[in-house]
Tab-separated table of N, CA and C in Angstrom:
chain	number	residue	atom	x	y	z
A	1	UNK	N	19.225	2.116	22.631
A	1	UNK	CA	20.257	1.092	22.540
A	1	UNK	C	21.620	1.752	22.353
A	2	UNK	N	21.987	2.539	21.358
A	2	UNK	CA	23.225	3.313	21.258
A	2	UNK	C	23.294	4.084	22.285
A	3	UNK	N	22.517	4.839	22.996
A	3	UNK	CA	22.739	5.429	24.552
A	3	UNK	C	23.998	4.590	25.142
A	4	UNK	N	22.998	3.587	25.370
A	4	UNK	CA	23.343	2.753	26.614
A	4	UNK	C	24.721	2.136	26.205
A	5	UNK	N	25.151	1.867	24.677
A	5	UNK	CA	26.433	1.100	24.353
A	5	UNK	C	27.433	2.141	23.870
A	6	UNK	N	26.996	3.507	24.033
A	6	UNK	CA	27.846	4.618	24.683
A	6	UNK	C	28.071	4.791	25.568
A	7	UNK	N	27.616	4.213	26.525
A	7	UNK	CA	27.670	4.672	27.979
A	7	UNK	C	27.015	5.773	28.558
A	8	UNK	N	26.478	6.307	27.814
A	8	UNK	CA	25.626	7.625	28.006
A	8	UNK	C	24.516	7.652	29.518
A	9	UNK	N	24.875	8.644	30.757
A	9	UNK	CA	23.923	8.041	32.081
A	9	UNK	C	22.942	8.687	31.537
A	10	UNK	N	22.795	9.798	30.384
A	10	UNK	CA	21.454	10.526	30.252
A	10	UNK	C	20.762	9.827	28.834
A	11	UNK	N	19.592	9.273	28.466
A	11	UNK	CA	19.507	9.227	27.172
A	11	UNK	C	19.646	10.460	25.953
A	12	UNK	N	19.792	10.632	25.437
A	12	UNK	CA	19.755	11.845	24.132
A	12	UNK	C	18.262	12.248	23.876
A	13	UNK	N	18.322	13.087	23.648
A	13	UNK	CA	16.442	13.441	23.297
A	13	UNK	C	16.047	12.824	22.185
A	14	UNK	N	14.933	12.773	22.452
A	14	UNK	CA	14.656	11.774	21.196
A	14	UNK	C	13.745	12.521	19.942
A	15	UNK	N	13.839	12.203	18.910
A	15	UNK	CA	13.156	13.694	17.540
A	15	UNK	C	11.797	12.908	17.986
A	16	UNK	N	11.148	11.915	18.011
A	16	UNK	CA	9.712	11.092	18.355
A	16	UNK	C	9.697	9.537	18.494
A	17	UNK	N	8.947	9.178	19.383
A	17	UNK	CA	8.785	7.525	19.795
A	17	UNK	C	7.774	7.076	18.915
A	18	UNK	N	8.271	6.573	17.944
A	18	UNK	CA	7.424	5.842	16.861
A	18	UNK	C	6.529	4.827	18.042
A	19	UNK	N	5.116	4.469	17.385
A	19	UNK	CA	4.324	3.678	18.110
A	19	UNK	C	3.317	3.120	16.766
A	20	UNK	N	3.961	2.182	16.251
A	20	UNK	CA	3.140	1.190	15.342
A	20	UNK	C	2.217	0.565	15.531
A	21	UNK	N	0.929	0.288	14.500
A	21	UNK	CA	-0.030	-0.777	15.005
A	21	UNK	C	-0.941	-1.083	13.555
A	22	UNK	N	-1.476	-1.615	13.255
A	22	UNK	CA	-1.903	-2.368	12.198
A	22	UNK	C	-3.155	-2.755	12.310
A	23	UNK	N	-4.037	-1.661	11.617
A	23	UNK	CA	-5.446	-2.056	11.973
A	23	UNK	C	-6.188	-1.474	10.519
A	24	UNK	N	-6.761	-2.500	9.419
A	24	UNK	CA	-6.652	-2.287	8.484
A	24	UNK	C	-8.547	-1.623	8.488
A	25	UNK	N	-9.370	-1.611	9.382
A	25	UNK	CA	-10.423	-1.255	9.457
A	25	UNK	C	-10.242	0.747	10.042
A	26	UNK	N	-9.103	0.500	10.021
A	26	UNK	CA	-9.480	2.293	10.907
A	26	UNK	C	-8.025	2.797	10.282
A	27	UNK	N	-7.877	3.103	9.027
A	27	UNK	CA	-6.746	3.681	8.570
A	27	UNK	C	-7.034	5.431	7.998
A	28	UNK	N	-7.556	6.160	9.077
A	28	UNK	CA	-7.215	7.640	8.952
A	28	UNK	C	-6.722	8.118	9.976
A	29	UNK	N	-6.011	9.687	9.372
A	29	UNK	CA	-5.024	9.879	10.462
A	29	UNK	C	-5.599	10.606	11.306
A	30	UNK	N	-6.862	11.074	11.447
A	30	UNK	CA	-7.372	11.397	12.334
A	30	UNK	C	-7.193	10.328	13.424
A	31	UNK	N	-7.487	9.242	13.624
A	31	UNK	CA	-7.710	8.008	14.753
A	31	UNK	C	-5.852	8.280	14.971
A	32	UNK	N	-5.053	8.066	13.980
A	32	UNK	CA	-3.828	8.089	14.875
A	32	UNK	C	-3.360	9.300	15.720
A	33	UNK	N	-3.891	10.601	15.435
A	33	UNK	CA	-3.877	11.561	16.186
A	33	UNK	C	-4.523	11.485	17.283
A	34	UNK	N	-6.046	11.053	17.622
A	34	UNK	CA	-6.256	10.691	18.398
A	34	UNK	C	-5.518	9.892	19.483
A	35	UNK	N	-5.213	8.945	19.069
A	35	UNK	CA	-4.094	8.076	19.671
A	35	UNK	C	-3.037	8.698	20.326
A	36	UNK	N	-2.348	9.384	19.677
A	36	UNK	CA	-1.074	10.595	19.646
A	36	UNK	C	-1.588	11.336	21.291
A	37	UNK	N	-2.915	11.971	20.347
A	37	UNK	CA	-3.217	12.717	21.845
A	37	UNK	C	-3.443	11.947	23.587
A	38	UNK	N	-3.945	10.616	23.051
A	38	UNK	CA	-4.158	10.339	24.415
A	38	UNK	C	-2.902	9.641	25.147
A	39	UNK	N	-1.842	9.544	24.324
A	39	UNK	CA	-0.357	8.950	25.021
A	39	UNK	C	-0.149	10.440	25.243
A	40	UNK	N	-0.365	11.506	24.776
A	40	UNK	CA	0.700	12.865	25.426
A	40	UNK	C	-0.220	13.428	26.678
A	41	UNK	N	-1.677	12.456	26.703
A	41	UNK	CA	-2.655	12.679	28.179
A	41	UNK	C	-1.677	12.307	29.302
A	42	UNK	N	-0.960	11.115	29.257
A	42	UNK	CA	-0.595	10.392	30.327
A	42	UNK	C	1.397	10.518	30.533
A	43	UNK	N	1.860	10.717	28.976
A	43	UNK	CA	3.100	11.063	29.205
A	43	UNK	C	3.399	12.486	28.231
A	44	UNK	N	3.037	13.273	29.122
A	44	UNK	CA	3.373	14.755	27.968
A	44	UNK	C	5.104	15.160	27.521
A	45	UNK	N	5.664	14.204	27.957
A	45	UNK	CA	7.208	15.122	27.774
A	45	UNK	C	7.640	13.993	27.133
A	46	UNK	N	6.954	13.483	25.975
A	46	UNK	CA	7.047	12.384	24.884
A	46	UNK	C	6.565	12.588	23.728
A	47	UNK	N	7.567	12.795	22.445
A	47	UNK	CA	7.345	13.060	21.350
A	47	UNK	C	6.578	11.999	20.367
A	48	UNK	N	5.166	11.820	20.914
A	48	UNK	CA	4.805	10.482	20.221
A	48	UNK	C	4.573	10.974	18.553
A	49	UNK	N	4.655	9.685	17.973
A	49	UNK	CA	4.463	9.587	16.568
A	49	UNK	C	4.063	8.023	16.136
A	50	UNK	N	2.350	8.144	16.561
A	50	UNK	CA	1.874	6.782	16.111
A	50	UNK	C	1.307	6.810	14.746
A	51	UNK	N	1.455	5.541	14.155
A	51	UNK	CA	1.301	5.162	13.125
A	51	UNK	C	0.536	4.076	12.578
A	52	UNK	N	-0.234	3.810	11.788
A	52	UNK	CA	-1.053	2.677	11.733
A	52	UNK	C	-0.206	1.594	10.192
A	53	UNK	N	0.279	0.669	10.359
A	53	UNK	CA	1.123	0.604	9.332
A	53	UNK	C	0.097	0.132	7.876
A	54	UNK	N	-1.278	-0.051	8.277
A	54	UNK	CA	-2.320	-0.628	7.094
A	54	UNK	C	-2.604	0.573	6.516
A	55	UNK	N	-1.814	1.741	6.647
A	55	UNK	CA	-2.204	2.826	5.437
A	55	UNK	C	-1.088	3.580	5.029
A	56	UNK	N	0.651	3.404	6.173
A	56	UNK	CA	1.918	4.120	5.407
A	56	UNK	C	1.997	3.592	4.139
A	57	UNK	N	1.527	2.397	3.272
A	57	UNK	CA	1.729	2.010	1.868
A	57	UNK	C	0.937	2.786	1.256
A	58	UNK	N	0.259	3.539	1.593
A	58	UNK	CA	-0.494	4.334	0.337
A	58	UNK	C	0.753	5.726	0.331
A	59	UNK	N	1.405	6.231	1.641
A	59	UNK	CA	1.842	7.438	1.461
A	59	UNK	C	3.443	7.029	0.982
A	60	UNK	N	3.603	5.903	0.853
A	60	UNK	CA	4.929	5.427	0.474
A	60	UNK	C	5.157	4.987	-0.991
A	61	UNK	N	3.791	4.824	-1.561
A	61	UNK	CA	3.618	4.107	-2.902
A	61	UNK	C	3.785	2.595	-3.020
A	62	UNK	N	3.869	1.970	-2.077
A	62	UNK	CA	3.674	0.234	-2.258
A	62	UNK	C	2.576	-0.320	-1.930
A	63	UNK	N	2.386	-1.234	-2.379
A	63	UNK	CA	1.812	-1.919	-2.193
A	63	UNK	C	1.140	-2.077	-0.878
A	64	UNK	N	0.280	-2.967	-0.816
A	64	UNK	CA	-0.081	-2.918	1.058
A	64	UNK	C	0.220	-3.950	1.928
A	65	UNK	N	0.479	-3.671	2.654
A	65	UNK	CA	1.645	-4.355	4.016
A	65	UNK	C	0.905	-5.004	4.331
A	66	UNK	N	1.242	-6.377	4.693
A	66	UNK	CA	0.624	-7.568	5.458
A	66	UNK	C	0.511	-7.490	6.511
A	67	UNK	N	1.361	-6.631	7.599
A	67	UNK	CA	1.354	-6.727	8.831
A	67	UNK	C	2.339	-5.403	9.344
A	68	UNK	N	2.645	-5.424	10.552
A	68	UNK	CA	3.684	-4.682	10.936
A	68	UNK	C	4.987	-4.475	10.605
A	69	UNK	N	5.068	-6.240	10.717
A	69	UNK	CA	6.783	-6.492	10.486
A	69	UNK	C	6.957	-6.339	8.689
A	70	UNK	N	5.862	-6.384	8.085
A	70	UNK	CA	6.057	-6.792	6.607
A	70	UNK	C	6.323	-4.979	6.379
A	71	UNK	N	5.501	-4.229	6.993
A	71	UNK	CA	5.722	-2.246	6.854
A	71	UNK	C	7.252	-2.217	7.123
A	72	UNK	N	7.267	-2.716	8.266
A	72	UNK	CA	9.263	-2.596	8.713
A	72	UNK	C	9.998	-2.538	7.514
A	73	UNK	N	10.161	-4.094	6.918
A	73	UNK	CA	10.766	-4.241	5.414
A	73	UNK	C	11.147	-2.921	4.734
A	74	UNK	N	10.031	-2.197	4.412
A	74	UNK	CA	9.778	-1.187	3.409
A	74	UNK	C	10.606	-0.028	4.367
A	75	UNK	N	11.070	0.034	5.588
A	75	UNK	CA	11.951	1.522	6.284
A	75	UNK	C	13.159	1.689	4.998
A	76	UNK	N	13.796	2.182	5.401
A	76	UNK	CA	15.312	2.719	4.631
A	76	UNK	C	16.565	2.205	5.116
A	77	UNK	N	16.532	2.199	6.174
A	77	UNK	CA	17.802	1.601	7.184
A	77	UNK	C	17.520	0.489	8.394
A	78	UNK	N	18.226	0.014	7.960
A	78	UNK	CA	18.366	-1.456	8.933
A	78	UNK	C	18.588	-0.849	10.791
A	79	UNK	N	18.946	0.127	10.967
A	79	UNK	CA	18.952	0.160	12.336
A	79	UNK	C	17.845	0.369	12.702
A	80	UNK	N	16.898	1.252	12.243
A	80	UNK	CA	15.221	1.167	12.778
A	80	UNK	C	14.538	0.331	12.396
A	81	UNK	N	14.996	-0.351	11.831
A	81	UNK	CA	13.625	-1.929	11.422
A	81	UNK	C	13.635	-2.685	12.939
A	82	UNK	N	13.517	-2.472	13.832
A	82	UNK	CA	13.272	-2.793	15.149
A	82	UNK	C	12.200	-2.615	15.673
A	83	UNK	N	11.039	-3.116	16.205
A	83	UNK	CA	10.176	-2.459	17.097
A	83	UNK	C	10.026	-4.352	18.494
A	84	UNK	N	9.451	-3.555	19.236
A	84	UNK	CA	8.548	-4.525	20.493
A	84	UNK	C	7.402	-4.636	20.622
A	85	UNK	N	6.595	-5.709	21.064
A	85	UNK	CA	5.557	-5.714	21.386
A	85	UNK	C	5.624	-6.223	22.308
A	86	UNK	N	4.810	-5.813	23.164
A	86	UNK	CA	3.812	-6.345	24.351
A	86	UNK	C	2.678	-7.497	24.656
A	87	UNK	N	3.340	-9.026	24.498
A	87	UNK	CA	2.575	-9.835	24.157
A	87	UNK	C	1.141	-10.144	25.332
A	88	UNK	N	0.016	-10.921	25.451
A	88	UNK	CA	-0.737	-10.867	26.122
A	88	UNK	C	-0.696	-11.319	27.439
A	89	UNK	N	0.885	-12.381	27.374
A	89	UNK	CA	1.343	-12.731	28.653
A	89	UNK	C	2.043	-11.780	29.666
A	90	UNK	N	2.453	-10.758	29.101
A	90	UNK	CA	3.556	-9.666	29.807
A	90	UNK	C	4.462	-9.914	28.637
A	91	UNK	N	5.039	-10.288	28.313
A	91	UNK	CA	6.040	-11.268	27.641
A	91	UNK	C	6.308	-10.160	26.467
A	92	UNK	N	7.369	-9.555	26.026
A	92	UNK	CA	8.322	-8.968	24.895
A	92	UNK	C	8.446	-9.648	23.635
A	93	UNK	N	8.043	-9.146	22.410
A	93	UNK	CA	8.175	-9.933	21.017
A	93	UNK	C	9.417	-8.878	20.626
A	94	UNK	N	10.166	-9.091	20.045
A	94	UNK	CA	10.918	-8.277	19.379
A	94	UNK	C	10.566	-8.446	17.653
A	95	UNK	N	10.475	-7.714	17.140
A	95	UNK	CA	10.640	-7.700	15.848
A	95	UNK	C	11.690	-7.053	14.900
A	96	UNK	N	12.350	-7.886	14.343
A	96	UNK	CA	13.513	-7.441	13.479
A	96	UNK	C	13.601	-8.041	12.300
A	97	UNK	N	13.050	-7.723	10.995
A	97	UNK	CA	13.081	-8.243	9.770
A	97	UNK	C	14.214	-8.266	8.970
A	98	UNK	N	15.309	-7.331	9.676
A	98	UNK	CA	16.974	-7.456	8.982
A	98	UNK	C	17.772	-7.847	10.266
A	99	UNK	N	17.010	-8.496	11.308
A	99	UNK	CA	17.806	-8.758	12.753
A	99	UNK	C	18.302	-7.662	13.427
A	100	UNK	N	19.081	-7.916	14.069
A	100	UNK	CA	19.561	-6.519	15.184
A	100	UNK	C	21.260	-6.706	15.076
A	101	UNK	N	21.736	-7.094	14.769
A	101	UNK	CA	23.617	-7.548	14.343
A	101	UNK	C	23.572	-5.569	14.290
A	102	UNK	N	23.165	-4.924	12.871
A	102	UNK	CA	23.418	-3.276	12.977
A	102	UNK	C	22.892	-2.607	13.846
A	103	UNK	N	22.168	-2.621	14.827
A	103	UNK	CA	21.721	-2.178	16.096
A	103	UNK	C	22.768	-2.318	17.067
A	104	UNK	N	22.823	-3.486	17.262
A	104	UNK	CA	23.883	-3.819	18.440
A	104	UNK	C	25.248	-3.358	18.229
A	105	UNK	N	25.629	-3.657	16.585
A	105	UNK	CA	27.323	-3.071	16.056
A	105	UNK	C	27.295	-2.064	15.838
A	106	UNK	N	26.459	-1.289	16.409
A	106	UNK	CA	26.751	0.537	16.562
A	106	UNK	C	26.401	0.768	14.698
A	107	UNK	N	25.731	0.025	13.673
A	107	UNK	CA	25.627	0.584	12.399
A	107	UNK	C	24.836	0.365	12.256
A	108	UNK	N	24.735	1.192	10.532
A	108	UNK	CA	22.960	1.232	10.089
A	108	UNK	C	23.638	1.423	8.037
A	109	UNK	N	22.895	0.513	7.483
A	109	UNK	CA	23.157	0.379	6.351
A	109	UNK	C	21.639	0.481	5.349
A	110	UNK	N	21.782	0.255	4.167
A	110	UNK	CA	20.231	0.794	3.521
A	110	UNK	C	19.445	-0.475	3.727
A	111	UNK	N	18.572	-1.110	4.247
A	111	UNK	CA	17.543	-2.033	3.788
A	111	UNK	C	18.000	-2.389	2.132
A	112	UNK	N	17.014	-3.622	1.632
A	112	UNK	CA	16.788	-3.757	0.515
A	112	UNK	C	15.666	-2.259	-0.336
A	113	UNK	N	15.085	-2.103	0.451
A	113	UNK	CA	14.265	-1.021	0.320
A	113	UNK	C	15.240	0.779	-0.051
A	114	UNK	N	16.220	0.541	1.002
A	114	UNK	CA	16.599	1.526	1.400
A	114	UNK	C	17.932	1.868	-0.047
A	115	UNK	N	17.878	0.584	-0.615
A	115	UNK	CA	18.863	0.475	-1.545
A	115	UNK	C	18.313	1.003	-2.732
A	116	UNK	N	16.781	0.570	-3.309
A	116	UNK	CA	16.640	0.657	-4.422
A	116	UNK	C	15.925	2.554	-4.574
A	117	UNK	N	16.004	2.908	-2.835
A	117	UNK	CA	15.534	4.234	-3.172
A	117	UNK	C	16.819	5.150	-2.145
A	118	UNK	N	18.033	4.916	-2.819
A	118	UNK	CA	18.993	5.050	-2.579
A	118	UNK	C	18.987	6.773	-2.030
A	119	UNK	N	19.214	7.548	-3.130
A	119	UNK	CA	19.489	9.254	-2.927
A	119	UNK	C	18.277	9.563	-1.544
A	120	UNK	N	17.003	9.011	-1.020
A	120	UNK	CA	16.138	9.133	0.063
A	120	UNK	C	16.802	8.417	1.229
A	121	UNK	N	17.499	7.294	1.136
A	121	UNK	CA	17.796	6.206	2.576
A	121	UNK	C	19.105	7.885	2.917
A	122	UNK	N	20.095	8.147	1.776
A	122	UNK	CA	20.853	8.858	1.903
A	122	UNK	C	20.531	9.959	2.733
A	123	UNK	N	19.598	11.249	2.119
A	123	UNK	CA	18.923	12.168	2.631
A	123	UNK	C	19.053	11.992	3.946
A	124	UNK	N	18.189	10.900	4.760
A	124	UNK	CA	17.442	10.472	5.916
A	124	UNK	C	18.902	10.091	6.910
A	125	UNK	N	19.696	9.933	6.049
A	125	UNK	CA	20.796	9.738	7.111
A	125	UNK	C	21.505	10.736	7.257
A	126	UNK	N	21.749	11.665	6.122
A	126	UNK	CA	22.427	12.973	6.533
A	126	UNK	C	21.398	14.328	7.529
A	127	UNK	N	20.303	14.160	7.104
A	127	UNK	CA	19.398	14.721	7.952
A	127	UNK	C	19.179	13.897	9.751
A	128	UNK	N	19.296	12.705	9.531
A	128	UNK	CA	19.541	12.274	11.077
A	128	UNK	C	20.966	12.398	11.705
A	129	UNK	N	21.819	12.346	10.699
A	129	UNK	CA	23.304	12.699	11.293
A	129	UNK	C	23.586	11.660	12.506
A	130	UNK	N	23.366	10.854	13.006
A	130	UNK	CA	23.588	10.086	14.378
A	130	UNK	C	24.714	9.868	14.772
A	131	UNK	N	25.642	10.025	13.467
A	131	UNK	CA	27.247	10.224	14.269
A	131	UNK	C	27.433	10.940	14.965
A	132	UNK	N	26.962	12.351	14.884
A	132	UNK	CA	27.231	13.505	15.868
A	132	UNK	C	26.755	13.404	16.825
A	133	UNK	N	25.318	12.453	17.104
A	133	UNK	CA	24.948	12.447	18.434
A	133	UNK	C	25.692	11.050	19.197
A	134	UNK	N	26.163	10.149	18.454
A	134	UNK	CA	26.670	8.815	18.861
A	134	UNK	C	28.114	8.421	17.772
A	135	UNK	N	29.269	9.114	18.548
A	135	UNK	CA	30.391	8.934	17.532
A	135	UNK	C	31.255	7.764	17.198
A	136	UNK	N	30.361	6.633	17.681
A	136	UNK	CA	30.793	5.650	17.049
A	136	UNK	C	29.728	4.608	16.263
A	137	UNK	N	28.891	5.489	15.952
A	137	UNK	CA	27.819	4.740	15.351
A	137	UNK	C	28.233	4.899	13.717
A	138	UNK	N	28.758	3.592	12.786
A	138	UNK	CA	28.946	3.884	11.492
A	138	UNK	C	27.384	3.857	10.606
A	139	UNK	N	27.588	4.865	9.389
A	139	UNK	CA	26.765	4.839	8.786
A	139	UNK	C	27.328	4.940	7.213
A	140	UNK	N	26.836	3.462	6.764
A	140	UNK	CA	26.815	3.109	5.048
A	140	UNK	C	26.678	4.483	4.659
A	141	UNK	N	27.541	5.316	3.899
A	141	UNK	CA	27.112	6.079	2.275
A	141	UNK	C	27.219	7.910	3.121
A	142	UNK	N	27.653	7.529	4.311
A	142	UNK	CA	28.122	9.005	4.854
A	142	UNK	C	29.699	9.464	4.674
């Protein structure tokens, strides 16, 4: 999205394509590696990083997530609380539990989450730096 509302004709490389899914019967990371491996079968020059969100609450310390969108909540920053799905019609779900307003306005601020574990939302933004790759992208607390 910031590519494209840079104008950018190339996308930026990407650090990994998060790939969420919520399956509270198969939460080891062996199966998501598995997974991992068979998306880099078909697209190898893709940094996948799937995730099952019925077990990031154990490595996060909360509680356990109701669903996908309820794991979102718990990110750090409002610009990645975004994902899509692929509904059974063809059809696009978007999911946005803080909306997309900081996606689209080039910013990214802490979640409620991202607030109460403040000095980490921080970290994660100076370690992603995204101004330097997108210089008009503002970021809360930089």
């Amino acid at each position: 999205v910031w590519d494209h509302l840079h104008g950018y004709a190339e996308p930026m490389p990407l650090a990994d394509l998060d790939v969420l899914y919520f399956d509270p019967s198969h939460i080891s990371r062996e199966r998501e590696a598995a997974l991992e491996a068979q998306l880099r079968a078909v697209m190898p020059d893709v940094p996948w990083s799937v995730r099952n969100q019925a077990r990031m609450h154990l490595r996060n310390g909360d509680a356990p997530y109701r669903d996908t969108e309820d794991a979102l909540r718990y990110w750090l920053e409002t610009a990645t609380c975004v994902a899509v799905r692929l509904e059974g019609d063809g059809g696009v779900a978007v999911i946005a539990p803080y909306g997309l307003d900081d996606l689209l306005g080039l910013r990214s601020g802490p979640t409620p989450r991202g607030t109460e574990r403040y000095p980490a939302y921080l970290e994660r933004m100076r370690t992603k730096n995204w101004p330097a790759r997108w210089p008009r992208v503002q970021v809360s607390g930089l």
